[in-house]
XYZ file of C-alpha atoms in Angstrom:
707
model
C 18.151 -120.378 63.340
C 14.796 -119.203 62.033
C 11.923 -121.623 61.391
C 10.929 -122.718 57.887
C 7.532 -121.177 58.153
C 9.177 -117.858 58.537
C 11.216 -118.251 55.265
C 8.318 -119.241 52.926
C 6.110 -116.138 52.816
C 8.576 -113.712 51.168
C 9.074 -115.965 48.046
C 5.460 -115.652 46.829
C 5.479 -111.940 46.032
C 8.597 -112.334 43.795
C 6.753 -114.765 41.528
C 3.894 -112.338 41.263
C 6.252 -109.563 40.329
C 7.859 -111.679 37.594
C 4.537 -112.651 36.156
C 3.494 -109.010 36.233
C 6.644 -107.974 34.344
C 6.085 -110.582 31.634
C 2.458 -109.487 31.162
C 3.440 -105.864 30.685
C 6.105 -106.770 28.138
C 3.589 -108.728 26.098
C 1.193 -105.830 26.159
C 3.905 -103.419 25.009
C 4.841 -105.677 22.140
C 1.201 -105.985 21.080
C 0.685 -102.291 21.303
C 3.886 -101.692 19.284
C 2.682 -103.866 16.446
C -0.630 -102.044 16.424
C 1.027 -98.637 16.118
C 3.301 -99.804 13.316
C 0.367 -101.028 11.287
C -1.415 -97.689 11.704
C 1.564 -95.747 10.497
C 1.858 -97.800 7.330
C -1.760 -97.152 6.523
C -1.333 -93.368 7.072
C 1.747 -93.220 4.870
C 0.009 -95.151 2.118
C -3.069 -92.907 2.189
C -0.935 -89.657 1.948
C -0.477 -88.448 -1.697
C 0.816 -85.166 -3.157
C -1.825 -83.026 -4.817
C -0.427 -80.710 -7.533
C -2.262 -77.374 -8.156
C -3.480 -76.913 -11.721
C -1.466 -73.726 -12.389
C 1.899 -75.070 -11.140
C 4.797 -74.713 -13.565
C 6.626 -77.834 -14.717
C 10.314 -77.080 -14.398
C 13.236 -79.081 -15.751
C 16.098 -80.339 -13.591
C 18.359 -77.539 -14.828
C 15.773 -74.941 -13.902
C 15.263 -76.546 -10.521
C 19.001 -76.558 -9.816
C 19.413 -72.921 -10.878
C 20.387 -70.648 -7.987
C 18.872 -67.240 -7.371
C 20.932 -64.911 -5.213
C 19.226 -62.344 -3.032
C 21.086 -59.412 -1.582
C 19.939 -58.427 1.885
C 19.972 -54.673 2.463
C 19.392 -52.535 5.504
C 16.523 -50.695 3.842
C 13.118 -50.855 5.461
C 10.689 -52.472 2.962
C 7.740 -50.772 4.635
C 9.258 -47.268 4.459
C 7.342 -45.015 2.025
C 9.299 -44.151 -1.133
C 7.016 -41.464 -2.593
C 6.769 -38.747 0.052
C 5.980 -35.411 -1.657
C 6.193 -32.001 -0.022
C 5.417 -28.492 -1.278
C 8.376 -26.272 -2.174
C 7.543 -22.594 -1.607
C 10.616 -21.489 -3.525
C 9.731 -23.291 -6.771
C 5.951 -23.275 -6.208
C 5.521 -27.009 -6.938
C 5.311 -30.338 -5.090
C 8.714 -32.082 -5.028
C 9.673 -35.700 -4.251
C 11.824 -36.123 -1.126
C 14.935 -38.201 -1.874
C 16.002 -39.103 1.672
C 13.714 -41.561 3.543
C 14.389 -42.707 7.101
C 15.043 -46.503 6.957
C 15.208 -47.067 10.734
C 12.563 -49.487 12.059
C 12.163 -49.701 15.841
C 10.870 -53.145 16.929
C 11.010 -52.683 20.674
C 11.798 -49.822 23.014
C 11.551 -49.573 26.758
C 12.527 -46.918 29.229
C 15.072 -48.503 31.570
C 16.240 -47.643 35.078
C 19.726 -49.173 34.993
C 22.668 -47.211 36.365
C 26.360 -47.899 35.495
C 28.318 -49.471 38.370
C 31.209 -47.020 37.973
C 28.993 -43.953 38.404
C 28.648 -42.121 41.723
C 25.058 -43.213 42.162
C 26.012 -46.872 41.460
C 28.761 -46.760 44.091
C 26.388 -45.273 46.649
C 23.788 -47.983 46.039
C 26.460 -50.767 46.304
C 27.684 -49.255 49.540
C 24.150 -49.131 51.004
C 23.473 -52.761 49.974
C 26.740 -53.914 51.621
C 25.860 -51.982 54.784
C 22.439 -53.614 54.961
C 23.796 -57.168 54.408
C 26.617 -56.705 56.945
C 24.244 -55.330 59.595
C 21.770 -58.152 58.889
C 24.489 -60.856 59.156
C 25.875 -59.277 62.341
C 22.462 -59.237 63.999
C 21.873 -62.929 63.066
C 25.287 -64.013 64.455
C 24.769 -62.075 67.692
C 21.296 -63.632 68.112
C 22.756 -67.155 67.587
C 25.460 -66.481 70.206
C 22.888 -65.334 72.742
C 20.661 -68.380 72.108
C 23.554 -70.831 72.443
C 24.748 -69.217 75.680
C 21.304 -69.356 77.226
C 20.884 -73.067 76.275
C 24.227 -73.970 77.849
C 23.324 -72.126 81.001
C 20.019 -73.927 81.246
C 21.714 -77.330 80.780
C 24.245 -76.490 83.498
C 21.516 -75.332 85.847
C 19.491 -78.598 85.702
C 22.127 -80.896 87.447
C 23.160 -78.161 89.843
C 19.671 -77.256 91.055
C 19.721 -79.814 93.856
C 23.104 -78.764 95.102
C 22.252 -75.066 94.888
C 19.034 -75.515 96.794
C 20.805 -77.456 99.450
C 23.840 -75.280 99.931
C 23.268 -71.634 98.938
C 19.981 -71.503 96.992
C 19.197 -70.475 93.401
C 19.229 -66.698 93.966
C 22.886 -66.323 93.092
C 22.340 -67.616 89.531
C 19.671 -65.004 88.515
C 21.823 -61.843 88.250
C 24.345 -63.556 86.002
C 21.642 -64.388 83.389
C 20.327 -60.822 83.444
C 23.808 -59.445 82.841
C 24.278 -61.671 79.806
C 20.936 -60.578 78.393
C 21.830 -56.856 78.662
C 25.170 -57.449 76.923
C 23.533 -59.282 74.038
C 20.920 -56.550 73.614
C 23.634 -53.872 73.359
C 25.526 -55.902 70.743
C 22.335 -56.268 68.646
C 21.482 -52.568 68.889
C 24.970 -51.401 67.797
C 26.027 -53.384 64.672
C 29.599 -53.287 63.517
C 30.256 -50.755 60.741
C 32.565 -52.090 58.028
C 35.294 -49.844 56.689
C 34.560 -48.185 53.296
C 36.801 -49.468 50.534
C 38.950 -46.800 48.997
C 39.025 -46.833 45.195
C 42.441 -47.247 43.680
C 43.702 -44.060 42.032
C 44.459 -45.246 38.493
C 45.417 -41.852 37.102
C 47.449 -40.516 40.028
C 44.782 -37.867 40.621
C 45.108 -35.480 43.522
C 42.636 -32.820 44.565
C 43.958 -29.359 45.225
C 41.988 -26.323 46.247
C 42.815 -22.639 46.367
C 40.939 -19.882 48.077
C 40.363 -16.499 46.432
C 38.846 -13.278 47.611
C 35.290 -12.562 46.464
C 34.634 -9.043 45.208
C 32.407 -7.060 47.471
C 29.018 -6.007 46.145
C 28.260 -2.321 46.262
C 24.824 -0.772 46.353
C 24.262 2.644 44.856
C 21.197 4.588 45.789
C 19.983 8.041 44.914
C 17.425 10.022 46.754
C 15.026 12.453 45.109
C 12.042 14.454 46.111
C 8.776 12.573 45.746
C 6.339 13.987 43.158
C 3.668 16.258 44.587
C 0.433 14.497 45.348
C -3.055 15.752 45.997
C -6.024 13.822 47.191
C -9.165 14.363 45.170
C -12.534 12.945 45.985
C -16.006 13.695 44.683
C -19.378 12.072 44.462
C -20.845 11.559 40.996
C -24.584 11.875 41.186
C -27.063 11.456 38.371
C -27.712 15.165 37.976
C -23.946 15.967 37.869
C -23.457 13.471 34.993
C -26.446 15.004 33.203
C -25.040 18.549 33.595
C -21.634 17.453 32.220
C -23.251 15.943 29.112
C -25.328 19.075 28.540
C -22.232 21.312 28.749
C -20.454 19.139 26.143
C -23.458 19.355 23.789
C -23.557 23.143 24.101
C -19.833 23.377 23.257
C -20.295 21.233 20.145
C -23.217 23.380 18.955
C -21.189 26.580 19.452
C -18.242 25.235 17.446
C -20.604 24.206 14.603
C -22.114 27.701 14.493
C -18.633 29.271 14.344
C -17.641 27.009 11.423
C -20.822 27.948 9.535
C -20.095 31.670 9.875
C -16.507 31.240 8.627
C -17.342 29.235 5.458
C -18.001 31.479 2.394
C -20.936 30.696 0.129
C -18.835 29.693 -2.915
C -16.863 27.034 -1.073
C -19.774 25.725 1.003
C -20.430 22.677 -1.177
C -16.816 21.479 -1.076
C -16.585 22.003 2.685
C -19.853 20.159 3.260
C -18.454 17.192 1.361
C -15.292 17.351 3.452
C -17.376 17.501 6.637
C -19.293 14.428 5.564
C -16.009 12.676 5.004
C -14.712 13.689 8.435
C -17.941 12.523 10.073
C -17.628 9.215 8.238
C -14.006 8.956 9.359
C -14.991 9.613 12.965
C -17.573 6.854 12.712
C -15.047 4.465 11.233
C -12.438 4.948 13.972
C -12.542 1.243 14.654
C -11.499 0.499 11.069
C -8.651 3.033 11.070
C -7.054 1.257 14.018
C -6.577 -1.840 11.889
C -5.374 -0.089 8.706
C -1.665 -0.609 9.359
C -2.109 -4.297 10.145
C -4.443 -4.747 7.162
C -1.888 -3.125 4.842
C 0.857 -5.475 6.057
C -1.386 -8.516 5.604
C -2.359 -7.303 2.119
C 1.311 -7.007 1.142
C 2.037 -10.492 2.486
C -0.844 -11.960 0.488
C 0.312 -10.143 -2.658
C 3.886 -11.344 -2.201
C 2.613 -14.916 -1.985
C 0.364 -14.387 -5.020
C 3.114 -12.837 -7.156
C 5.933 -14.913 -5.654
C 7.150 -16.184 -9.044
C 7.364 -12.589 -10.354
C 9.244 -11.463 -7.245
C 11.691 -14.363 -7.665
C 12.269 -13.349 -11.302
C 12.766 -9.713 -10.273
C 15.457 -10.630 -7.759
C 17.244 -13.660 -9.203
C 16.401 -14.293 -12.868
C 19.108 -13.514 -15.409
C 18.570 -14.383 -19.066
C 21.163 -17.108 -19.770
C 20.696 -16.667 -23.544
C 22.584 -13.353 -23.365
C 25.847 -15.306 -23.207
C 25.230 -16.490 -26.776
C 23.994 -13.081 -28.015
C 26.917 -10.679 -28.165
C 25.126 -7.415 -28.833
C 21.458 -8.051 -28.123
C 19.325 -8.038 -25.021
C 15.755 -8.654 -23.903
C 13.179 -7.199 -21.556
C 11.454 -9.572 -19.108
C 7.883 -8.485 -18.194
C 7.329 -8.497 -14.429
C 4.316 -6.755 -12.862
C 1.439 -4.948 -14.540
C -0.121 -2.073 -12.598
C -3.688 -1.024 -13.370
C -6.686 0.405 -11.567
C -10.364 0.261 -12.504
C -10.878 3.956 -11.730
C -8.230 4.932 -14.308
C -9.359 2.416 -16.924
C -10.114 4.810 -19.813
C -7.369 7.335 -19.001
C -3.924 7.405 -20.603
C -0.673 7.388 -18.641
C 0.579 10.958 -19.079
C 3.442 11.035 -16.561
C 5.748 8.674 -14.623
C 8.139 9.504 -11.789
C 10.073 7.396 -9.244
C 10.171 8.501 -5.619
C 13.686 9.792 -4.764
C 13.663 8.266 -1.251
C 11.610 5.052 -1.501
C 12.967 3.270 -4.576
C 10.025 0.856 -4.875
C 7.418 3.667 -5.008
C 6.464 5.543 -8.175
C 3.782 8.046 -9.169
C 1.548 7.767 -12.232
C -0.379 10.672 -13.747
C -3.558 9.889 -15.698
C -5.250 12.142 -18.223
C -5.938 12.334 -21.956
C -3.916 13.700 -24.884
C -7.044 13.853 -27.080
C -8.516 17.354 -27.256
C -12.035 15.975 -27.876
C -11.981 13.464 -24.988
C -11.033 15.620 -22.045
C -12.529 14.515 -18.719
C -11.188 13.909 -15.228
C -7.653 13.086 -14.102
C -6.040 10.852 -11.466
C -2.795 10.714 -9.503
C -1.876 7.174 -8.340
C 1.150 6.019 -6.371
C 2.068 2.348 -6.685
C 4.569 0.227 -4.765
C 6.266 -2.866 -6.179
C 5.417 -4.575 -2.885
C 1.695 -4.347 -3.695
C 1.002 -4.503 -7.455
C -2.736 -5.088 -7.098
C -3.774 -1.740 -5.595
C -2.237 1.778 -5.395
C -0.853 3.077 -2.110
C -2.311 6.586 -2.652
C -5.155 7.747 -4.868
C -6.033 11.355 -5.756
C -8.630 12.445 -8.284
C -8.990 15.805 -10.049
C -11.545 17.547 -12.265
C -9.017 18.089 -15.066
C -6.565 15.641 -16.584
C -3.040 15.459 -15.126
C -0.446 15.970 -17.879
C 2.819 15.984 -15.884
C 4.182 15.523 -12.362
C 7.393 15.669 -10.344
C 8.455 14.650 -6.816
C 10.612 16.791 -4.552
C 14.093 15.417 -3.779
C 14.330 16.706 -0.191
C 10.610 16.366 0.597
C 9.573 13.119 -1.161
C 5.996 13.452 0.143
C 5.366 16.567 -2.009
C 4.112 15.927 -5.556
C 3.567 18.800 -8.008
C 1.257 18.215 -10.996
C 0.249 20.181 -14.076
C -3.314 19.992 -15.402
C -4.790 20.184 -18.889
C -6.763 23.297 -17.907
C -3.523 25.240 -17.152
C -3.530 24.919 -13.358
C -0.701 23.602 -11.226
C -1.232 21.917 -7.857
C 0.802 20.437 -4.996
C -0.325 17.239 -3.265
C 0.935 16.308 0.206
C 1.061 12.546 0.760
C 1.197 13.006 4.523
C -2.292 14.473 4.537
C -5.068 11.999 3.745
C -7.210 14.616 1.982
C -8.130 13.892 -1.609
C -7.828 17.583 -2.551
C -4.428 19.242 -3.268
C -2.796 21.251 -0.491
C -2.013 24.154 -2.866
C -3.531 25.015 -6.227
C -3.234 27.902 -8.666
C -6.274 29.899 -9.783
C -7.115 32.341 -12.557
C -6.197 35.185 -10.198
C -2.836 33.709 -9.266
C -1.586 33.482 -12.872
C -2.516 30.039 -14.118
C -1.607 29.002 -17.660
C -4.139 29.423 -20.429
C -3.110 26.196 -22.173
C -2.208 22.685 -20.919
C 0.820 22.445 -18.648
C 3.147 19.968 -20.377
C 5.922 19.710 -17.810
C 6.744 20.725 -14.225
C 10.078 20.505 -12.374
C 11.038 21.136 -8.743
C 14.031 23.464 -8.289
C 16.227 24.382 -5.354
C 14.636 26.552 -2.686
C 15.011 30.286 -3.116
C 17.013 32.614 -0.858
C 14.248 32.655 1.772
C 14.068 28.829 1.790
C 10.699 28.788 0.079
C 9.722 25.827 -2.099
C 10.103 26.559 -5.795
C 9.142 24.804 -9.058
C 8.897 25.669 -12.776
C 6.210 24.901 -15.362
C 6.007 25.114 -19.163
C 2.828 25.386 -21.229
C 1.569 25.749 -24.791
C 0.754 29.411 -24.062
C 4.491 30.181 -24.420
C 5.085 31.056 -20.781
C 7.696 29.466 -18.551
C 6.600 30.279 -15.012
C 8.415 30.030 -11.694
C 6.082 29.202 -8.787
C 7.075 29.914 -5.185
C 5.237 28.753 -2.083
C 5.087 31.823 0.184
C 2.987 31.670 3.348
C 0.855 28.803 2.077
C 0.137 30.608 -1.215
C 1.462 30.038 -4.720
C 3.170 33.143 -6.123
C 4.048 33.092 -9.820
C 6.805 34.836 -11.786
C 7.103 34.689 -15.577
C 10.668 33.656 -16.366
C 10.476 33.813 -20.175
C 7.942 34.070 -22.984
C 8.674 31.930 -26.001
C 8.562 33.717 -29.381
C 9.122 32.218 -32.792
C 12.050 34.029 -34.433
C 11.340 35.685 -37.803
C 7.584 35.496 -37.369
C 6.873 39.144 -36.485
C 4.036 40.667 -38.460
C 3.488 44.396 -38.878
C -0.078 45.554 -38.659
C -1.141 48.657 -40.664
C -1.415 50.667 -37.430
C 2.355 50.188 -36.870
C 2.083 47.482 -34.205
C 4.133 44.290 -34.312
C 2.571 40.872 -33.627
C 4.815 38.022 -32.426
C 3.936 34.373 -32.962
C 4.063 32.657 -29.591
C 6.201 29.514 -29.294
C 4.319 26.626 -27.714
C 6.495 24.943 -25.109
C 6.075 21.159 -24.772
C 9.044 20.016 -22.694
C 11.957 21.397 -20.727
C 14.843 20.201 -18.533
C 17.276 21.963 -16.217
C 21.040 21.493 -16.299
C 22.426 19.218 -13.561
C 25.296 21.551 -12.602
C 24.610 25.002 -14.087
C 21.501 26.085 -12.184
C 20.420 28.942 -14.439
C 20.598 27.011 -17.747
C 17.666 25.011 -19.107
C 16.388 23.666 -22.429
C 12.884 24.125 -23.836
C 11.324 22.055 -26.625
C 8.454 23.499 -28.684
C 5.642 22.342 -30.933
C 7.452 23.902 -33.898
C 10.302 21.409 -33.486
C 12.874 23.878 -32.162
C 14.841 23.613 -28.923
C 15.812 26.804 -27.067
C 18.683 27.044 -24.614
C 17.504 29.594 -22.039
C 18.701 31.228 -18.862
C 16.734 32.188 -15.776
C 18.473 35.563 -15.820
C 17.398 36.628 -19.349
C 13.682 36.814 -19.993
C 13.809 38.471 -23.434
C 16.262 36.388 -25.462
C 17.597 32.852 -25.796
C 21.174 31.690 -25.272
C 20.948 29.425 -28.321
C 18.461 27.922 -30.752
C 18.576 24.413 -32.282
C 16.584 23.435 -35.372
C 16.009 20.031 -33.924
C 12.928 18.352 -35.404
C 10.279 18.722 -38.070
C 7.408 18.096 -35.636
C 6.688 18.750 -31.963
C 9.437 17.927 -29.480
C 8.016 15.371 -27.009
C 10.908 15.212 -24.530
C 14.259 16.896 -23.765
C 16.622 15.505 -21.139
C 20.226 16.172 -20.076
C 22.691 13.288 -19.682
C 23.110 12.407 -15.964
C 26.934 12.156 -16.317
C 28.129 14.328 -19.198
C 27.411 18.036 -18.700
C 27.443 18.896 -22.425
C 25.196 16.165 -23.799
C 21.403 16.172 -24.019
C 18.846 14.112 -25.923
C 15.545 14.951 -27.636
C 12.763 12.959 -29.254
C 9.891 13.964 -31.505
C 6.793 12.804 -33.338
C 8.872 12.900 -36.561
C 10.110 9.341 -35.634
C 13.592 10.471 -34.600
C 15.748 10.501 -31.464
C 18.716 12.896 -31.520
C 21.716 13.268 -29.221
C 23.284 16.729 -29.010
C 26.318 18.537 -27.707
C 24.924 21.888 -26.515
C 28.042 23.667 -27.815
C 27.350 22.390 -31.367
C 24.163 23.209 -33.273
C 24.072 19.938 -35.212
C 23.171 16.615 -33.610
C 25.866 14.035 -32.803
C 23.651 10.974 -33.352
C 20.303 10.562 -35.138
C 18.145 7.432 -34.838
C 15.013 6.793 -36.912
C 12.579 4.454 -35.088
C 9.873 4.230 -37.824
C 7.149 5.559 -35.546
C 6.386 8.615 -33.428
C 8.597 8.624 -30.316
C 6.623 9.309 -27.143
C 9.406 9.527 -24.557
C 13.117 8.937 -23.943
C 15.094 8.363 -20.741
C 18.789 8.027 -19.856
C 19.869 5.043 -17.751
C 21.148 6.010 -14.277
C 23.954 3.405 -14.324
C 25.621 4.273 -17.651
C 26.250 7.418 -19.699
C 25.760 5.575 -23.015
C 22.522 3.635 -22.315
C 19.077 5.119 -22.982
C 15.581 3.868 -23.754
C 12.885 5.169 -26.111
C 9.225 4.186 -26.599
C 7.182 4.555 -29.773
C 3.481 4.719 -30.538
C 3.562 1.327 -32.313
C 3.909 -0.394 -28.901
C 7.663 -1.069 -28.944
C 10.444 -0.287 -26.499
C 13.960 0.409 -27.839
C 17.089 0.227 -25.679
C 20.381 1.667 -26.997
C 23.936 1.318 -25.721
C 26.257 3.596 -27.687
C 29.336 1.838 -26.296
C 28.159 -1.486 -27.796
C 26.438 -0.356 -30.997
C 26.199 3.286 -32.017
C 24.173 2.594 -35.162
C 21.068 0.765 -33.947
C 19.266 -0.401 -30.844
C 20.474 -3.524 -29.038
C 16.892 -4.324 -27.992
C 13.654 -3.818 -29.967
C 10.793 -5.455 -28.171
C 7.004 -5.029 -28.376
C 5.650 -4.376 -24.902
C 1.933 -3.883 -25.584
C -0.137 -6.676 -27.105
C -2.642 -4.668 -29.137
C -1.479 -2.499 -32.024
C -3.993 0.224 -31.218
C -2.471 0.575 -27.774
C 0.214 3.295 -27.785
C 3.119 3.620 -25.373
C 3.417 7.109 -23.896
C 6.175 7.200 -21.252
C 9.247 5.339 -19.933
C 11.363 5.693 -16.783
C 14.427 3.856 -15.392
C 14.540 2.854 -11.727
C 17.426 4.658 -9.980
C 18.751 1.461 -8.310
C 17.214 -1.739 -9.685
C 17.725 -2.924 -13.316
C 14.080 -2.338 -14.273
C 12.052 0.149 -16.316
C 8.388 1.132 -16.145
C 6.410 1.847 -19.308
C 2.966 3.493 -19.486
C 0.425 3.287 -22.320
C -2.740 5.126 -23.338
C -5.019 2.466 -21.763
C -3.926 3.383 -18.234
C -1.621 0.360 -17.748
C 1.914 0.523 -16.374
C 4.214 -2.417 -17.155
C 7.396 -3.166 -15.230
C 10.190 -4.906 -17.197
C 13.621 -6.238 -16.190
C 16.688 -5.525 -18.304
C 18.732 -8.550 -19.356
C 22.499 -8.596 -18.551
C 23.475 -7.428 -22.070
C 21.444 -4.216 -21.601
C 23.371 -3.258 -18.485
C 26.885 -4.373 -19.349
C 29.506 -3.153 -16.932
C 33.252 -2.994 -17.793
C 34.895 -6.434 -17.744
C 37.378 -7.270 -15.020
C 40.925 -7.812 -16.281
C 43.448 -9.966 -14.462
C 45.580 -7.951 -12.092
C 43.647 -4.731 -12.737
C 40.878 -3.141 -10.731
C 37.744 -2.150 -12.602
C 37.435 1.621 -12.612
C 33.976 2.883 -11.785
C 32.447 6.263 -11.211
C 31.288 9.377 -13.073
C 34.750 10.091 -14.513
C 34.825 6.717 -16.284
C 31.324 7.250 -17.706
C 32.199 10.751 -18.953
C 35.363 9.441 -20.613
C 33.396 6.621 -22.266
C 30.898 9.045 -23.823
C 33.615 11.563 -24.722
C 35.431 8.881 -26.684
C 32.331 8.337 -28.847
C 31.697 12.060 -29.293
C 35.299 12.674 -30.382
C 34.920 10.087 -33.124
C 31.846 11.895 -34.450
C 33.474 15.329 -34.125
C 36.514 14.196 -36.127
C 34.280 12.918 -38.927
C 32.329 16.196 -39.010
C 35.467 18.322 -39.140
C 36.797 16.279 -42.062
C 33.529 16.765 -43.949
């Protein structure tokens, strides 16, 4: 039983705790009332403030629902990206915009568990944990064994000291320690788990023989070698330079003795040019690269024209049955030939984009210099080759087998051959007064087949009435008069008994495509003579063709009997050389400067007139009038002089008397090919073209026989 004094003290702290609890409750209640009052005041003071520009909406408008469709498009993606189109030459809006927006990206280093690397890492982690756990367990075992031994030793120490001593217990402890150390050093290796073979996969290997490599060697005699050594002193270098200077002086003296006095001025000019060329060796090294860059720049500049040349076809031709148009492409002009007329045009037989232009003057009172320019469609801004001459060039022709040889005829009666391989501005061969030059302007020249000795050969016709054959023998021009034109029925008898013949002035000629000896000659009197190379005194036939000078005569490229002529009497006539009357006659209301057959059809030809118009005919479509009449030159005073078809591309080139050459593309109606019929192959070739023209000629022949 405890005393009363011991029971009293613990009751006092309970009363204190109760009083403390009541005081805290009162405080909480007071504080709660205070907070509630504050909140009421705050709620009363809060009032909505309406902005002055807020709309007052009705209940119906407030309840109205507005649906918004969420799309995957990026609102920040630009919608007006514009890029330059080189094909169309304008800036075009790009329709496709990438809508992907990347918010977060991080390069990770996670590896799939099923991969080889993942299995290796799992295996290593298991090995480490197993070895770590094994070492901990072995350490615990050792510690527990040592503690037990120590506990056993304490009660037995007295007995051991008394009976045998404590020495017997020491080796046993050392043995235990060595065992535990070995167990720690060699952890147990767990067996690797074999993966279950889900697909019944089995590895099989086969061994094959590898082909043996063979080495092939060849032995040859080494090249002969000699050892050379010398010392270059200052005086030896000086002597070498002096010897070189002496050689140069000797060669200059020899050249001076060789040059005759008459040709000294021309040679001096050539020597100046060669010296300038030697100085500008650095520039010549870059010429090829500069030419390529110039062509690239020009192709970019005239890209729209090049696109039209290759791809544009006039869609309006589908609605025009028998009419066509000419699309202007490039315009070729050069400042040096500004006031010279285009007197000749000729396409290169090998390079189909290259053509030669002859510049001169048809006006007797305005005769000055002449120029030969060669343009390429790849570079319309500047000619590829430029040659100038003292007399105007009136005609030219390019050799078929040697496309670098250009023969020209001058207004002063000379003929000359230019070699494009040689950069000299002077012709390689030129006729002189001694070598039988013409006494009047040379109006046309034509290359012919080489003679029996394989010498180059060409013919020329002039107003002096001579048709001359020129042969290049041992770098000299040798002439032979083939025929002298005489006007029939114009012989005059002089009182002394002599006969005077009026000379026929030849203006144009053309050789037959198959019969080598036959050729046609047009004259200023309006007559056309059919001549032979074998007969120099008489003509095979005579045609009363025109009332004024014949400007051009040309054989049909397909039909061997048909040829065409044009004249200043406004007419173009198509002939059969076996009949003396023309098959077709076309009046073009102005003097006709030139005509040309199309290379792709036997019935298509073009003619140009002095009023600035080009006329294209297709006899198979319309044999009464042209299917295209189009003005080519802007000014009325500007006259068109020549026209030529390209042998491959559907384009023509037209030259005028201001020195300009215009290239135009033929619309599809002007080059109509035979339509393809179902189940039938379209027949093409020369035989089809000959038959097409023969059909037209037979219609005309039947009408003439009936008349």
